[in-house]
Short mmCIF file of C-alpha atoms and ligand atoms in Angstrom, two decimals:
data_model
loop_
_atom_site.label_atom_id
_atom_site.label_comp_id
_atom_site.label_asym_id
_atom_site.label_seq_id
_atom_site.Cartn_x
_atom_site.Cartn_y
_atom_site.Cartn_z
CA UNK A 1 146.79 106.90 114.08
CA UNK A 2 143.51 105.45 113.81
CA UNK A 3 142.45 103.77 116.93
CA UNK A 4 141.39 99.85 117.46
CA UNK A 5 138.76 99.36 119.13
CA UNK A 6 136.67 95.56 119.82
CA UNK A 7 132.73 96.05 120.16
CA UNK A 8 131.86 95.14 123.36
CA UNK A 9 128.85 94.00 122.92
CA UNK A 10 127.60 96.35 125.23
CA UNK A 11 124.06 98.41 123.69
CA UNK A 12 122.24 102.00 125.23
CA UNK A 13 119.40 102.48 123.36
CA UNK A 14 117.47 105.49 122.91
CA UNK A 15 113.64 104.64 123.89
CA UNK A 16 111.58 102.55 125.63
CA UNK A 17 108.10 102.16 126.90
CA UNK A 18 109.05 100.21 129.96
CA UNK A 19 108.11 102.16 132.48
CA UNK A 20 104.15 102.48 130.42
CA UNK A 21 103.84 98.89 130.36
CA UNK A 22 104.28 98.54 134.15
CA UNK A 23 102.54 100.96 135.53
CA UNK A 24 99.59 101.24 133.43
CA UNK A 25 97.37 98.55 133.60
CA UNK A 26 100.30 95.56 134.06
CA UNK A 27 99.69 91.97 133.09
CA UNK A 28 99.19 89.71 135.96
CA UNK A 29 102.76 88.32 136.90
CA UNK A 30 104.49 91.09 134.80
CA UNK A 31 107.63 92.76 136.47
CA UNK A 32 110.82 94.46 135.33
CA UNK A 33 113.23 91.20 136.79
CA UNK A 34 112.05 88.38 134.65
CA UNK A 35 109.05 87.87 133.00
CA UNK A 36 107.59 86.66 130.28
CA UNK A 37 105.48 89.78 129.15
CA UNK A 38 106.55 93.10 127.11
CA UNK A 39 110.10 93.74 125.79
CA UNK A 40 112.43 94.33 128.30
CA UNK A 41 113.09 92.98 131.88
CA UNK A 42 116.95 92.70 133.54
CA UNK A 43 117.37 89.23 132.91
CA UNK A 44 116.33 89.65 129.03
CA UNK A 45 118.31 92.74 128.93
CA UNK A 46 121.31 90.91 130.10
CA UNK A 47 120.74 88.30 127.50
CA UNK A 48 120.73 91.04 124.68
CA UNK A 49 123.43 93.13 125.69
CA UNK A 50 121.63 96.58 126.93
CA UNK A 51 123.45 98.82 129.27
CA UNK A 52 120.87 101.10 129.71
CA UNK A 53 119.00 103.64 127.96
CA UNK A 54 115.79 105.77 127.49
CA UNK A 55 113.18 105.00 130.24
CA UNK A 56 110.29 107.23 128.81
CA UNK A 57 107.42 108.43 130.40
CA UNK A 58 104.16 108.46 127.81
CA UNK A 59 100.68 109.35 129.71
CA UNK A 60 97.92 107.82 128.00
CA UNK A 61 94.21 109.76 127.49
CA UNK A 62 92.43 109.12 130.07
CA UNK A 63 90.15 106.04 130.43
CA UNK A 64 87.30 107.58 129.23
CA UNK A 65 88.83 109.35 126.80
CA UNK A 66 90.19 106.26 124.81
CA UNK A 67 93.32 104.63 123.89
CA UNK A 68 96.02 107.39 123.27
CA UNK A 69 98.73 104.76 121.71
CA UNK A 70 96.52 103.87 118.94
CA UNK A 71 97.92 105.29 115.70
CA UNK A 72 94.83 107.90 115.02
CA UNK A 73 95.18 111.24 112.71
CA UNK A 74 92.74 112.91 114.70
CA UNK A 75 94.28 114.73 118.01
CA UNK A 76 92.89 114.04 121.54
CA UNK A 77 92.75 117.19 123.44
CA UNK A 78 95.61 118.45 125.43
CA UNK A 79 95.62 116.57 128.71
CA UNK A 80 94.55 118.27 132.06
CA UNK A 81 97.48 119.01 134.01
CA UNK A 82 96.40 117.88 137.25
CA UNK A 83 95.97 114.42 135.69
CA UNK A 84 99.92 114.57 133.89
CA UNK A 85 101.01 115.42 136.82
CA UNK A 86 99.41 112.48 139.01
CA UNK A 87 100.29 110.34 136.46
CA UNK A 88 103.47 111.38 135.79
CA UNK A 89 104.33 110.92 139.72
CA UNK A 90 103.18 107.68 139.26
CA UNK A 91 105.21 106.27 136.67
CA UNK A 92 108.56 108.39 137.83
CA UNK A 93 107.63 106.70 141.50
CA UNK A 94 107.83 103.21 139.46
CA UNK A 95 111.59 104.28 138.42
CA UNK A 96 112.70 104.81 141.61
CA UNK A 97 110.94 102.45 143.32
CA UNK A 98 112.66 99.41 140.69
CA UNK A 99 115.88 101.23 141.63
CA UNK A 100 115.53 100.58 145.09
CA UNK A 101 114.17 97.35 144.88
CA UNK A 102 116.95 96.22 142.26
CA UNK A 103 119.49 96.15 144.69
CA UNK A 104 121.75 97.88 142.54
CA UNK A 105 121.23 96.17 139.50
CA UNK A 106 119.06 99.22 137.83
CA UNK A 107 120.68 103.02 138.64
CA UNK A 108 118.63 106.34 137.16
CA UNK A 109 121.31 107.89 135.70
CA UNK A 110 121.72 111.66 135.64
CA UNK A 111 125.37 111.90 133.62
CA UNK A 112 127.20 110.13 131.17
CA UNK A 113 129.58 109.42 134.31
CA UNK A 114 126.78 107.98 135.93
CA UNK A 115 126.02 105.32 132.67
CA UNK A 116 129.45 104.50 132.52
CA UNK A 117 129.98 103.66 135.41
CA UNK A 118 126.31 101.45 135.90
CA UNK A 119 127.83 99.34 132.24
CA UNK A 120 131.10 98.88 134.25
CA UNK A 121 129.46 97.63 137.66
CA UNK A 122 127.36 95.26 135.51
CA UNK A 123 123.97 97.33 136.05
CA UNK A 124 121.89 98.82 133.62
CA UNK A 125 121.80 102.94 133.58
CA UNK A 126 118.36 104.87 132.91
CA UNK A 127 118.22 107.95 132.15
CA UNK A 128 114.67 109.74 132.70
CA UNK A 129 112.54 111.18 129.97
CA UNK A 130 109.47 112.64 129.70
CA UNK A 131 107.41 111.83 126.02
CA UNK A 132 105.40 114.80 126.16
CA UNK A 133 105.86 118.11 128.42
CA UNK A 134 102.06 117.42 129.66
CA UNK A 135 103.33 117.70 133.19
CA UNK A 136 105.03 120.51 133.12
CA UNK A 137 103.02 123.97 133.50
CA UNK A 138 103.57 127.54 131.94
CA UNK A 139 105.80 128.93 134.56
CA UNK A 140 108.00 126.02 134.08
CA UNK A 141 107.96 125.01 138.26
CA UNK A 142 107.66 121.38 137.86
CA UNK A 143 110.51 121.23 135.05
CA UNK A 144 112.89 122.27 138.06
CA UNK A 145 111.40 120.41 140.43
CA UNK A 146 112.14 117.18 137.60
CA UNK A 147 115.25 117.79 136.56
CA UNK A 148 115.59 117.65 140.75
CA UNK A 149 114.53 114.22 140.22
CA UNK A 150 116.84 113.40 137.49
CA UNK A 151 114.95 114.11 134.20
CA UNK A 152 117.72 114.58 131.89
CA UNK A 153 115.67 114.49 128.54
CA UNK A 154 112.39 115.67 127.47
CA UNK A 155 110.13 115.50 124.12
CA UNK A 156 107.92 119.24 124.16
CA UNK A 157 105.16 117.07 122.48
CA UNK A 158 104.01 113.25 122.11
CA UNK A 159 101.95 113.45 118.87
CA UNK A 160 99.29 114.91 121.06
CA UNK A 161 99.18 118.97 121.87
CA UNK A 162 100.63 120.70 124.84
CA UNK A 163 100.73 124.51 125.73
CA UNK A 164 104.61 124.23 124.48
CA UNK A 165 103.86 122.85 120.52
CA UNK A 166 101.86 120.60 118.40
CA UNK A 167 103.30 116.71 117.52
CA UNK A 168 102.60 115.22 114.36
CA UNK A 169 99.64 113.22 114.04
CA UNK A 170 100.23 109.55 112.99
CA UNK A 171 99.93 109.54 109.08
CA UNK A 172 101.72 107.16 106.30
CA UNK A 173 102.67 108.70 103.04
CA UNK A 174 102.33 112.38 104.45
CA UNK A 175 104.87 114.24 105.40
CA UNK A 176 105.64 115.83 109.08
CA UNK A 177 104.77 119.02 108.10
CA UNK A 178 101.09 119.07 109.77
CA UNK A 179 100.75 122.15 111.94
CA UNK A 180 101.72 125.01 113.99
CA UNK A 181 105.59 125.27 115.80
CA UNK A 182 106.92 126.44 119.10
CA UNK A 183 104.04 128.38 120.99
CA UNK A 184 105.67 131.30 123.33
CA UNK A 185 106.07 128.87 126.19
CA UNK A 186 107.57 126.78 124.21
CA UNK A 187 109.95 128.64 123.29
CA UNK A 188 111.18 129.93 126.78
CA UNK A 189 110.91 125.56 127.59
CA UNK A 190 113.84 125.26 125.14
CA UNK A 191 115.85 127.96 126.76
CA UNK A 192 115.07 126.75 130.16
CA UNK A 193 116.11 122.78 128.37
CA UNK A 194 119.71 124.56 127.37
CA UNK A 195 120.47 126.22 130.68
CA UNK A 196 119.83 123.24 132.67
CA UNK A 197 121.07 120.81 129.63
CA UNK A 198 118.25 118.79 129.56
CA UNK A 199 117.93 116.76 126.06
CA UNK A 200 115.58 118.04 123.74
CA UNK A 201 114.10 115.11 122.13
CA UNK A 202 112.55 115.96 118.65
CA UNK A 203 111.26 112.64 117.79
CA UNK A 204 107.57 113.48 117.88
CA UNK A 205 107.51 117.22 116.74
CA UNK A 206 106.29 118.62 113.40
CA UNK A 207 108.60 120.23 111.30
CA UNK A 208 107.74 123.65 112.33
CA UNK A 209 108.34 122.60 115.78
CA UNK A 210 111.72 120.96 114.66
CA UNK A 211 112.66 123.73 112.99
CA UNK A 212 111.71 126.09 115.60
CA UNK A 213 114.01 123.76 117.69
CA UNK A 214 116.44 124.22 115.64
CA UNK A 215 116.56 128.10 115.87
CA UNK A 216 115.79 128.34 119.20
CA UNK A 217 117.86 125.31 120.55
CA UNK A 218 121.83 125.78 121.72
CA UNK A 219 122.12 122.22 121.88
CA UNK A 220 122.72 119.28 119.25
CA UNK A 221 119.11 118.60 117.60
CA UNK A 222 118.02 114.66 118.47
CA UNK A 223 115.86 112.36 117.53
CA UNK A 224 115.95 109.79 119.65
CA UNK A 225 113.31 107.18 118.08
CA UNK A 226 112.72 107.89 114.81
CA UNK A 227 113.67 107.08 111.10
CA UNK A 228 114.60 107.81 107.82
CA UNK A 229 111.26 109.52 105.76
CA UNK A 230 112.60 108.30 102.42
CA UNK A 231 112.45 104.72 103.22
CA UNK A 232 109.27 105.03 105.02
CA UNK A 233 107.21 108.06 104.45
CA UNK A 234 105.90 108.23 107.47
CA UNK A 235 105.39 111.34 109.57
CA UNK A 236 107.15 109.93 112.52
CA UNK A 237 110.13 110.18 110.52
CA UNK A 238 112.82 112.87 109.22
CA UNK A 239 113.12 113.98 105.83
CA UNK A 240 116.32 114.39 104.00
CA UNK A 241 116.38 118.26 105.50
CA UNK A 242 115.91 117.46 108.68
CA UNK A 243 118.66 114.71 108.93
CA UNK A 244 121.03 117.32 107.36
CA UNK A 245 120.06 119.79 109.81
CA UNK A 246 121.27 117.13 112.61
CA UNK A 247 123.80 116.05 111.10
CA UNK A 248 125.15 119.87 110.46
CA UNK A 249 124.27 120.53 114.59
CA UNK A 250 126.62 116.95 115.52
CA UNK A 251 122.90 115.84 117.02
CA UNK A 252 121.87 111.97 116.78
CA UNK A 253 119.31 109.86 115.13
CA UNK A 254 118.06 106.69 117.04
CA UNK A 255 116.91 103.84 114.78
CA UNK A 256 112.95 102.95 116.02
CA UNK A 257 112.44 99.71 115.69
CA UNK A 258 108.69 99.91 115.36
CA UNK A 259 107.38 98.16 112.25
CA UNK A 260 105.18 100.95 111.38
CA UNK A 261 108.20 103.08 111.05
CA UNK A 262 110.72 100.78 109.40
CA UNK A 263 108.18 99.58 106.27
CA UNK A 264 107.68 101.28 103.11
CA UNK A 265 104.12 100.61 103.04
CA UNK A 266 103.76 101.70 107.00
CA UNK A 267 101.89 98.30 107.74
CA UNK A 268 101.23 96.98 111.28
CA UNK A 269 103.16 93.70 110.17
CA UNK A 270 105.75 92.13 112.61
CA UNK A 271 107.27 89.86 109.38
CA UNK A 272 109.81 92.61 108.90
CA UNK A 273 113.08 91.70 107.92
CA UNK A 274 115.83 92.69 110.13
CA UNK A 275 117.44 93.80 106.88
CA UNK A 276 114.98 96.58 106.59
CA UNK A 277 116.57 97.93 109.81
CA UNK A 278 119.85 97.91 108.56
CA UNK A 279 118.84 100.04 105.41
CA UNK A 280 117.55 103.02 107.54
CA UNK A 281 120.57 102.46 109.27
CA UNK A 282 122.85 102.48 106.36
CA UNK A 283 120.79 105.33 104.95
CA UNK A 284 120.63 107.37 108.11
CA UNK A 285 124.86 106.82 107.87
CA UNK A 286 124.92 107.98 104.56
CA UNK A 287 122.81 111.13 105.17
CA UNK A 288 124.45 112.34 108.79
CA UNK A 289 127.34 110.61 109.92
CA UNK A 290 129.03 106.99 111.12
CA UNK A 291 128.89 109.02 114.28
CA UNK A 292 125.17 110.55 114.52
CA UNK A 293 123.49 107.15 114.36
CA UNK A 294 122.64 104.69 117.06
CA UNK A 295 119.67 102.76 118.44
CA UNK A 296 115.86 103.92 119.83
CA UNK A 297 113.97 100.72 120.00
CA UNK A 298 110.81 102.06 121.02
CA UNK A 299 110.22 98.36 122.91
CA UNK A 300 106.99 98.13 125.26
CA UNK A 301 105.81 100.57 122.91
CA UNK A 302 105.52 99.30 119.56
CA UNK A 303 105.22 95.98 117.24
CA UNK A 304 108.52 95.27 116.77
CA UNK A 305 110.19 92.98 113.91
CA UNK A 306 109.90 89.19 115.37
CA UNK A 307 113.07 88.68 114.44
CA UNK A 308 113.97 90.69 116.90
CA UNK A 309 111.29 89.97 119.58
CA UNK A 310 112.70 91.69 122.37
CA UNK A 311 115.30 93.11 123.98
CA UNK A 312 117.47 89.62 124.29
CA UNK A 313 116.90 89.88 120.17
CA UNK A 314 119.54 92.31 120.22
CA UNK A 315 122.36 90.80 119.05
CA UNK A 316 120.56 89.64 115.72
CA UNK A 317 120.43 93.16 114.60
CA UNK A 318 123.99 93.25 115.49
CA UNK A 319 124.87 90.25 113.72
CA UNK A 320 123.13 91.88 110.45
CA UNK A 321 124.93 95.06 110.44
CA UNK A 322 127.87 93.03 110.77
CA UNK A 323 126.55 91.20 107.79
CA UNK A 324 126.81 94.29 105.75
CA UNK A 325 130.04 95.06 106.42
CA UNK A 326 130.19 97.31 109.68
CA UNK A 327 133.50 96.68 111.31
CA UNK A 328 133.91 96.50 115.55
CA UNK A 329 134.48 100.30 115.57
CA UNK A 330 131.84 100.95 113.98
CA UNK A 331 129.28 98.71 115.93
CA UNK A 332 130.91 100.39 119.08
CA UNK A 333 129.70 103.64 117.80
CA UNK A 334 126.54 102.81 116.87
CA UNK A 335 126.03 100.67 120.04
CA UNK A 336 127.09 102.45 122.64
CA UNK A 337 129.63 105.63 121.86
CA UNK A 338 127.67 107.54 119.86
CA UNK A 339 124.82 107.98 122.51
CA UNK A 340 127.61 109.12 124.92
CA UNK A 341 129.19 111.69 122.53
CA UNK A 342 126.16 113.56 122.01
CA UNK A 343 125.17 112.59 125.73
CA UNK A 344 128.58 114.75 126.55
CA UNK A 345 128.02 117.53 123.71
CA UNK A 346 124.29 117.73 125.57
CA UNK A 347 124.49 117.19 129.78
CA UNK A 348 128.46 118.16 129.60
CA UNK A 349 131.39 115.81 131.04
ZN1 LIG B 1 107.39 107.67 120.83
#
């Protein structure tokens, strides 16, 4: 018998840049409670429905180095270690430290058990990821000493190098086939991912990388923020192969709301139609599954469509997939269930 379900209403979402935006350089009067500034706060993310999700942590160059989040096809070096690391300590210290200070109204969440439980208490759940294995070294000690922490999910590259792979630079109308895959290291970082089931987050790889992922990798293959290549050819985004290649490993897509990576013509323009959303969702359906798709906002670290704004903007993406016909069960899915299944398939019960 099939089984009813009513969507709850209740949204995890795949990536954010939260945890970037206030610890690096923070707007006076900026904070994660309620404020005016960024994406997401608690009270906003009340308003809009999110349980929890993706708190990522992205290191930008160094000051002197330039500004690492502007979309540039040439690669900055690899970052010193020393300087991932402090930085890294930093930002993962900002976590905790809102977790304390929340009162229990923001828990780091190291199991699906964990976010369940945070949505049912009324909190919001996030899990730790790292964009980029720039703080981890060769021998692997500070990925144990992480996952420690709680870092449940990890990207081997941002678009930048690391000893572990190359990401793809950021290029429109190109595909994401732009370099080298797994170095050796990063190859025994995917084995060391699958014994202690940390996510492997393929959202910024290249498709060597992905692919060497996908041999090397004995857990579902995810993207967590990025979209479908033949609606926007970007090389953020997965090609018809690669979504096949999820879809045949039960992995996950998350839908990135960043304009950049939504539009045909790539353009920086924040007059995007929340409609253009729902057709890399209904195409990413199409291609992998009802069940492989779900949300990766990408908010604090992207333009964003502003008709969605921020995070309290929500349930107007909702409301449009509604719009073209997605029932309550399947708004559950894509809302909330399918980031636990593959959550489950990934970490365990
Ligand atoms: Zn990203």
């Amino acid at each position: 018998m099939r089984r009813l379900s009513i969507f709850d209403g209740k949204i995890f979402d795949g990536h954010n840049d939260t945890l970037l935006r206030l610890t690096v350089n923070p707007r006076e009067g900026d904070n994660f409670f309620d404020s005016v500034h960024g994406h997401i706060d608690l009270a906003r993310a009340r308003q809009g429905g999110m349980a929890g999700g993706f708190f990522a942590i992205f290191l930008p160059n160094p000051p002197d180095e330039g500004g690492a989040s502007s979309p540039h096809p040439q690669f900055p070096a690899p970052l010193d270690l020393h300087y991932a690391q402090s930085l890294t300590f930093k930002m993962m210290a900002t976590l905790f430290q809102l977790e304390r200070e929340s009162q229990g109204q923001l828990r780091v969440a190291r199991s699906v058990a964990d976010i369940i439980a945070a949505r049912e208490a009324g909190a919001m759940s996030a899990v730790l990821h790292l964009e980029g294995a720039e703080a981890i070294d060769e021998d692997l000690c500070a990925l144990e000493v992480f996952y420690q922490a709680g870092l449940r999910s990890l990207g081997p590259v941002w678009s930048r190098p690391t000893i572990f792979a190359e990401g793809v630079p950021f290029l429109h109308r190109h595909t994401p086939d732009t370099g080298a895959g797994l170095t050796e290291a990063g190859k025994r970082l995917v084995q060391a991912c699958n014994a202690r089931r940390i996510m492997i987050d393929l959202s910024h790889m290249n498709e060597a990388g992905f692919w060497d992922v996908a041999k090397w990798s004995t857990a579902p293959l995810v993207a967590t923020h990025s979209n479908a290549w033949a609606l926007s050819p970007s090389t953020r985004n997965l090609t018809d192969k690669q979504l096949d290649a999820i879809r045949d490993s039960d992995g996950m897509v998350g839908l990135n709301f960043a304009v950049l990576f939504l539009r045909e013509d790539g353009a920086s323009d924040e007059d995007t139609a929340i409609d253009v959303m729902v057709d890399h969702i209904d195409y990413l359906v199409s291609r992998v599954g009802i069940e492989r798709v779900g949300f990766g906002s990408d908010f604090d670290g992207a333009p964003v469509p502003r008709a969605i704004g921020d995070v309290s903007g929500l349930p107007r993406l909702v409301d449009a997939l509604r719009a073209r016909g997605y029932g309550a069960d399947e708004l559950q899915k894509l809302c909330f269930d399918n980031w636990m299944r593959v959550l489950k398939l990934t970490w365990g019960e």
